[in-house]
């Protein structure tokens, strides 16, 4: 589902990154680890189409993300990529239900999206749908943001430090949930983290090294 | 959905939103009130002016003469002999002379002695009854009838002067013979009667000392005899000239050769409007100032919110919301604030009109209407523009936001 080739990105002549090639099949999980400053977030943003690579290819399914214009990339991301962040962020003024609705709305998914109530049921947050996000516990918030990443039936789920802010039980629950959902939805799951607890759970791993 | 997001965002910070909307409402309210008052005053002045080319009265302030004789809102300048007015009727350049004699008042409404041509001048139509024919017969304006409850056939006494509590002329009894339809002119607030009624009442007062109220019926005969021997006076006369040329030359001629004052009401009203205009302009400048400040406060509110919401905006972008959509959304936020402010401002100005109508209208015999005026469409446009400008820079900033750094900074 996800394949990259000779991916390079440069913030400036001094800050240059060359990334190893990545492969992740549908339903599989890939863990990318490394110390801070080695380009983990940069890689994630490249995979999400938020940053544009200097050279190389990013194939998601049959689409080469590196060939898309920024607005095409916005659209592709909205429809095919689910993002989960370290800190769950929401539109504070909207209820959890409306926040989940944002994904198909901005992603132009229309009726192709999942049933939000059913998804919330699976993730155990159906009782929070009418509340404002700020009222939820951290664990519930993270589950809600995973739900948001799944609403559009994404081909690729990108998770940026999804467990770093969580305690052990919540960490365990969230990673299990992510992998299980990726398998169920036949999506490729890429997790970027420095959280050592995940190394025992995810088999496929790549460690980024700091480049001079 | 987009509207829902905008709306929820606005009410999520109620204080900031309320401040912005209130400031906008205050400025649009003041401007709208000024526009409405100016518009309706001008309309009323113009409507009441009709085709009165000249006003003739006693020497004094020309503006006072116009205000008292045409609009009935000021005290008259004095009286002039009827004989002089009769002479005017003989002049070839004058088409029509309508004499006016101020009499008493009834419940603050002025009793005006004149002839039926006065009613014709304002296209007054009878609602019921008939026009006055004889002395002491009265035709009521529509507002007088509805405010006093007087009806055809009823009798009443006039009050000396304009005060509600003034002394009553118990000897002079008027009888209502007709009621006019509403005409939106000065007619509505007048009680019209033949000039002879006014002479009858007032010459009586001159012959009988004011302290002597309890005189019996035998005095009346004496008074009526007096009427015929006194030189008759009127307060003013409204004149229609035969030509524009005559309008221009008559005042000078009359002012130089007679004891009368002749003035062109249109000129005086223009002068008055200019004087009022200075006050209106000052208030308008003030309101524009408030408008600018409110625009600035909307700007600050949106700008501050932008900093708080940086991550929310990044989130929407990462969910696939394009830059232009985000830009439009922030603009809409400013527009919606401006629209809410404008609507509240309209409500404010109409409430102010209602208050004015309920407090001051009785003194001025002038009811302001509530309908929208065309200038308020301009006000709406300007308000929306202010809202949009205030939202423009935050929107540009959001448009140019670097999604990657915004996400990484959070």
mmCIF file of C-alpha atoms in Angstrom, chain B residues 118-317:
data_model
loop_
_atom_site.group_PDB
_atom_site.id
_atom_site.type_symbol
_atom_site.label_atom_id
_atom_site.label_comp_id
_atom_site.label_asym_id
_atom_site.label_seq_id
_atom_site.Cartn_x
_atom_site.Cartn_y
_atom_site.Cartn_z
ATOM 1 C CA UNK B 118 -55.837 76.416 3.417
ATOM 2 C CA UNK B 119 -57.285 72.908 3.563
ATOM 3 C CA UNK B 120 -57.274 72.773 -0.231
ATOM 4 C CA UNK B 121 -53.607 73.720 -0.324
ATOM 5 C CA UNK B 122 -52.695 70.533 1.544
ATOM 6 C CA UNK B 123 -55.228 68.422 -0.355
ATOM 7 C CA UNK B 124 -57.127 67.858 2.867
ATOM 8 C CA UNK B 125 -60.141 65.567 2.453
ATOM 9 C CA UNK B 126 -63.031 65.252 4.815
ATOM 10 C CA UNK B 127 -63.355 61.956 6.583
ATOM 11 C CA UNK B 128 -66.768 62.936 7.834
ATOM 12 C CA UNK B 129 -68.849 66.018 8.493
ATOM 13 C CA UNK B 130 -68.417 69.199 6.422
ATOM 14 C CA UNK B 131 -66.075 72.177 6.108
ATOM 15 C CA UNK B 132 -66.590 75.147 8.408
ATOM 16 C CA UNK B 133 -68.925 77.871 7.185
ATOM 17 C CA UNK B 134 -69.735 80.025 10.151
ATOM 18 C CA UNK B 135 -67.924 81.530 13.063
ATOM 19 C CA UNK B 136 -66.950 79.069 15.853
ATOM 20 C CA UNK B 137 -67.296 76.043 13.593
ATOM 21 C CA UNK B 138 -64.196 73.819 13.622
ATOM 22 C CA UNK B 139 -62.720 71.163 11.320
ATOM 23 C CA UNK B 140 -60.325 68.771 13.079
ATOM 24 C CA UNK B 141 -57.095 67.360 11.737
ATOM 25 C CA UNK B 142 -56.896 63.565 11.857
ATOM 26 C CA UNK B 143 -54.314 63.426 14.667
ATOM 27 C CA UNK B 144 -56.297 65.947 16.712
ATOM 28 C CA UNK B 145 -59.430 63.867 16.382
ATOM 29 C CA UNK B 146 -57.725 60.627 17.392
ATOM 30 C CA UNK B 147 -55.792 62.198 20.282
ATOM 31 C CA UNK B 148 -58.580 64.269 21.823
ATOM 32 C CA UNK B 149 -61.472 61.996 20.991
ATOM 33 C CA UNK B 150 -63.520 64.946 19.727
ATOM 34 C CA UNK B 151 -66.242 64.056 17.227
ATOM 35 C CA UNK B 152 -68.532 65.876 14.863
ATOM 36 C CA UNK B 153 -71.219 67.728 16.793
ATOM 37 C CA UNK B 154 -69.220 67.987 20.014
ATOM 38 C CA UNK B 155 -68.595 71.343 21.637
ATOM 39 C CA UNK B 156 -65.485 72.470 23.491
ATOM 40 C CA UNK B 157 -63.736 75.499 24.892
ATOM 41 C CA UNK B 158 -60.358 76.724 23.699
ATOM 42 C CA UNK B 159 -57.449 77.340 26.035
ATOM 43 C CA UNK B 160 -55.533 80.570 25.902
ATOM 44 C CA UNK B 161 -52.056 80.168 24.480
ATOM 45 C CA UNK B 162 -50.477 76.794 23.869
ATOM 46 C CA UNK B 163 -50.201 75.479 27.411
ATOM 47 C CA UNK B 164 -52.323 72.514 28.314
ATOM 48 C CA UNK B 165 -53.209 74.018 31.684
ATOM 49 C CA UNK B 166 -53.850 77.539 30.401
ATOM 50 C CA UNK B 167 -56.986 79.466 31.234
ATOM 51 C CA UNK B 168 -60.059 78.511 29.305
ATOM 52 C CA UNK B 169 -62.190 80.913 27.384
ATOM 53 C CA UNK B 170 -65.443 79.767 28.802
ATOM 54 C CA UNK B 171 -67.422 82.279 26.848
ATOM 55 C CA UNK B 172 -66.219 81.055 23.468
ATOM 56 C CA UNK B 173 -67.621 77.662 22.635
ATOM 57 C CA UNK B 174 -66.454 75.918 19.487
ATOM 58 C CA UNK B 175 -68.413 73.233 17.705
ATOM 59 C CA UNK B 176 -66.870 70.440 15.627
ATOM 60 C CA UNK B 177 -68.427 70.235 12.157
ATOM 61 C CA UNK B 178 -65.937 68.045 10.325
ATOM 62 C CA UNK B 179 -62.924 65.725 10.645
ATOM 63 C CA UNK B 180 -60.195 65.450 8.017
ATOM 64 C CA UNK B 181 -58.538 62.300 6.748
ATOM 65 C CA UNK B 182 -54.872 61.829 7.685
ATOM 66 C CA UNK B 183 -52.738 63.718 5.163
ATOM 67 C CA UNK B 184 -49.251 63.483 6.739
ATOM 68 C CA UNK B 185 -49.084 67.261 6.691
ATOM 69 C CA UNK B 186 -49.514 70.024 9.259
ATOM 70 C CA UNK B 187 -53.268 69.706 8.778
ATOM 71 C CA UNK B 188 -53.248 66.571 10.932
ATOM 72 C CA UNK B 189 -52.342 68.514 14.042
ATOM 73 C CA UNK B 190 -54.522 71.604 13.635
ATOM 74 C CA UNK B 191 -58.043 72.650 14.523
ATOM 75 C CA UNK B 192 -59.210 74.848 11.661
ATOM 76 C CA UNK B 193 -61.841 77.518 12.025
ATOM 77 C CA UNK B 194 -62.885 80.727 10.201
ATOM 78 C CA UNK B 195 -60.787 83.735 11.088
ATOM 79 C CA UNK B 196 -63.822 85.461 12.540
ATOM 80 C CA UNK B 197 -63.885 82.888 15.398
ATOM 81 C CA UNK B 198 -60.400 83.936 16.462
ATOM 82 C CA UNK B 199 -61.284 87.600 16.329
ATOM 83 C CA UNK B 200 -64.401 86.958 18.364
ATOM 84 C CA UNK B 201 -62.522 85.226 21.164
ATOM 85 C CA UNK B 202 -59.506 87.424 21.399
ATOM 86 C CA UNK B 203 -61.066 90.819 21.060
ATOM 87 C CA UNK B 204 -63.327 89.773 23.829
ATOM 88 C CA UNK B 205 -60.310 89.195 26.010
ATOM 89 C CA UNK B 206 -58.935 92.580 25.172
ATOM 90 C CA UNK B 207 -62.117 94.355 26.174
ATOM 91 C CA UNK B 208 -62.671 92.301 29.284
ATOM 92 C CA UNK B 209 -59.719 92.298 31.743
ATOM 93 C CA UNK B 210 -58.184 88.850 32.285
ATOM 94 C CA UNK B 211 -58.988 88.822 35.983
ATOM 95 C CA UNK B 212 -62.688 89.238 35.303
ATOM 96 C CA UNK B 213 -63.876 85.717 34.621
ATOM 97 C CA UNK B 214 -67.182 85.516 36.319
ATOM 98 C CA UNK B 215 -69.066 87.949 34.204
ATOM 99 C CA UNK B 216 -72.565 86.973 33.263
ATOM 100 C CA UNK B 217 -74.264 86.439 29.951
ATOM 101 C CA UNK B 218 -75.081 90.081 29.423
ATOM 102 C CA UNK B 219 -71.451 90.827 28.602
ATOM 103 C CA UNK B 220 -71.601 88.756 25.469
ATOM 104 C CA UNK B 221 -73.788 91.131 23.555
ATOM 105 C CA UNK B 222 -71.394 93.878 24.348
ATOM 106 C CA UNK B 223 -68.443 91.834 23.090
ATOM 107 C CA UNK B 224 -69.957 91.009 19.793
ATOM 108 C CA UNK B 225 -70.575 94.640 19.143
ATOM 109 C CA UNK B 226 -66.922 95.280 19.849
ATOM 110 C CA UNK B 227 -65.849 92.774 17.200
ATOM 111 C CA UNK B 228 -67.195 94.872 14.417
ATOM 112 C CA UNK B 229 -65.624 98.085 15.549
ATOM 113 C CA UNK B 230 -62.057 96.810 16.195
ATOM 114 C CA UNK B 231 -59.482 96.922 13.347
ATOM 115 C CA UNK B 232 -59.075 93.275 12.348
ATOM 116 C CA UNK B 233 -55.670 91.629 12.537
ATOM 117 C CA UNK B 234 -54.165 88.371 11.286
ATOM 118 C CA UNK B 235 -50.936 86.615 12.272
ATOM 119 C CA UNK B 236 -49.545 85.818 8.860
ATOM 120 C CA UNK B 237 -50.488 85.110 5.275
ATOM 121 C CA UNK B 238 -49.317 82.404 2.886
ATOM 122 C CA UNK B 239 -48.804 83.657 -0.630
ATOM 123 C CA UNK B 240 -48.670 81.992 -4.020
ATOM 124 C CA UNK B 241 -47.102 84.151 -6.694
ATOM 125 C CA UNK B 242 -47.962 84.134 -10.377
ATOM 126 C CA UNK B 243 -44.369 83.681 -11.542
ATOM 127 C CA UNK B 244 -40.922 82.726 -10.336
ATOM 128 C CA UNK B 245 -39.888 86.239 -11.169
ATOM 129 C CA UNK B 246 -42.494 87.553 -8.760
ATOM 130 C CA UNK B 247 -41.210 85.219 -6.017
ATOM 131 C CA UNK B 248 -37.815 86.803 -6.336
ATOM 132 C CA UNK B 249 -38.950 90.437 -6.473
ATOM 133 C CA UNK B 250 -41.914 90.458 -4.094
ATOM 134 C CA UNK B 251 -40.073 90.068 -0.764
ATOM 135 C CA UNK B 252 -37.854 93.043 -1.392
ATOM 136 C CA UNK B 253 -40.726 95.164 -2.594
ATOM 137 C CA UNK B 254 -42.945 94.284 0.373
ATOM 138 C CA UNK B 255 -40.169 94.651 2.918
ATOM 139 C CA UNK B 256 -39.345 98.125 1.633
ATOM 140 C CA UNK B 257 -42.751 99.569 0.976
ATOM 141 C CA UNK B 258 -44.921 98.070 3.702
ATOM 142 C CA UNK B 259 -44.769 97.404 7.398
ATOM 143 C CA UNK B 260 -44.834 93.694 6.678
ATOM 144 C CA UNK B 261 -42.104 91.123 6.543
ATOM 145 C CA UNK B 262 -42.110 88.859 3.502
ATOM 146 C CA UNK B 263 -39.848 85.867 3.318
ATOM 147 C CA UNK B 264 -39.287 82.862 1.050
ATOM 148 C CA UNK B 265 -39.802 79.778 3.224
ATOM 149 C CA UNK B 266 -37.741 77.479 0.974
ATOM 150 C CA UNK B 267 -34.666 79.642 1.571
ATOM 151 C CA UNK B 268 -35.201 79.765 5.315
ATOM 152 C CA UNK B 269 -35.634 76.020 5.521
ATOM 153 C CA UNK B 270 -32.485 75.492 3.507
ATOM 154 C CA UNK B 271 -30.684 77.701 5.972
ATOM 155 C CA UNK B 272 -32.146 75.767 8.892
ATOM 156 C CA UNK B 273 -31.209 72.428 7.330
ATOM 157 C CA UNK B 274 -27.658 73.672 6.870
ATOM 158 C CA UNK B 275 -27.514 74.674 10.522
ATOM 159 C CA UNK B 276 -28.939 71.309 11.568
ATOM 160 C CA UNK B 277 -26.543 69.696 9.119
ATOM 161 C CA UNK B 278 -23.556 70.837 11.187
ATOM 162 C CA UNK B 279 -24.954 69.064 14.235
ATOM 163 C CA UNK B 280 -25.871 65.984 12.216
ATOM 164 C CA UNK B 281 -22.416 65.933 10.623
ATOM 165 C CA UNK B 282 -20.770 66.089 14.045
ATOM 166 C CA UNK B 283 -22.836 63.187 15.316
ATOM 167 C CA UNK B 284 -22.182 61.272 12.127
ATOM 168 C CA UNK B 285 -18.443 61.820 12.506
ATOM 169 C CA UNK B 286 -18.738 60.486 16.035
ATOM 170 C CA UNK B 287 -20.627 57.432 14.816
ATOM 171 C CA UNK B 288 -18.092 56.819 12.068
ATOM 172 C CA UNK B 289 -15.406 56.992 14.765
ATOM 173 C CA UNK B 290 -17.220 54.364 16.791
ATOM 174 C CA UNK B 291 -17.598 52.304 13.618
ATOM 175 C CA UNK B 292 -13.832 52.427 13.038
ATOM 176 C CA UNK B 293 -13.126 51.442 16.635
ATOM 177 C CA UNK B 294 -15.597 48.596 16.406
ATOM 178 C CA UNK B 295 -13.982 47.472 13.173
ATOM 179 C CA UNK B 296 -10.665 47.521 14.983
ATOM 180 C CA UNK B 297 -12.069 45.534 17.889
ATOM 181 C CA UNK B 298 -13.440 42.928 15.490
ATOM 182 C CA UNK B 299 -9.979 42.808 13.950
ATOM 183 C CA UNK B 300 -8.300 42.322 17.328
ATOM 184 C CA UNK B 301 -10.826 39.723 18.388
ATOM 185 C CA UNK B 302 -10.371 37.729 15.193
ATOM 186 C CA UNK B 303 -6.605 38.146 15.280
ATOM 187 C CA UNK B 304 -6.330 36.949 18.858
ATOM 188 C CA UNK B 305 -8.604 34.044 18.103
ATOM 189 C CA UNK B 306 -6.380 33.194 15.179
ATOM 190 C CA UNK B 307 -3.393 32.727 17.459
ATOM 191 C CA UNK B 308 -5.426 30.502 19.755
ATOM 192 C CA UNK B 309 -6.896 28.650 16.842
ATOM 193 C CA UNK B 310 -3.737 28.185 14.861
ATOM 194 C CA UNK B 311 -3.793 24.499 15.588
ATOM 195 C CA UNK B 312 -7.506 24.196 14.800
ATOM 196 C CA UNK B 313 -6.906 25.795 11.432
ATOM 197 C CA UNK B 314 -3.965 23.467 10.815
ATOM 198 C CA UNK B 315 -6.187 20.559 11.760
ATOM 199 C CA UNK B 316 -8.826 21.591 9.252
ATOM 200 C CA UNK B 317 -6.138 21.916 6.595
#
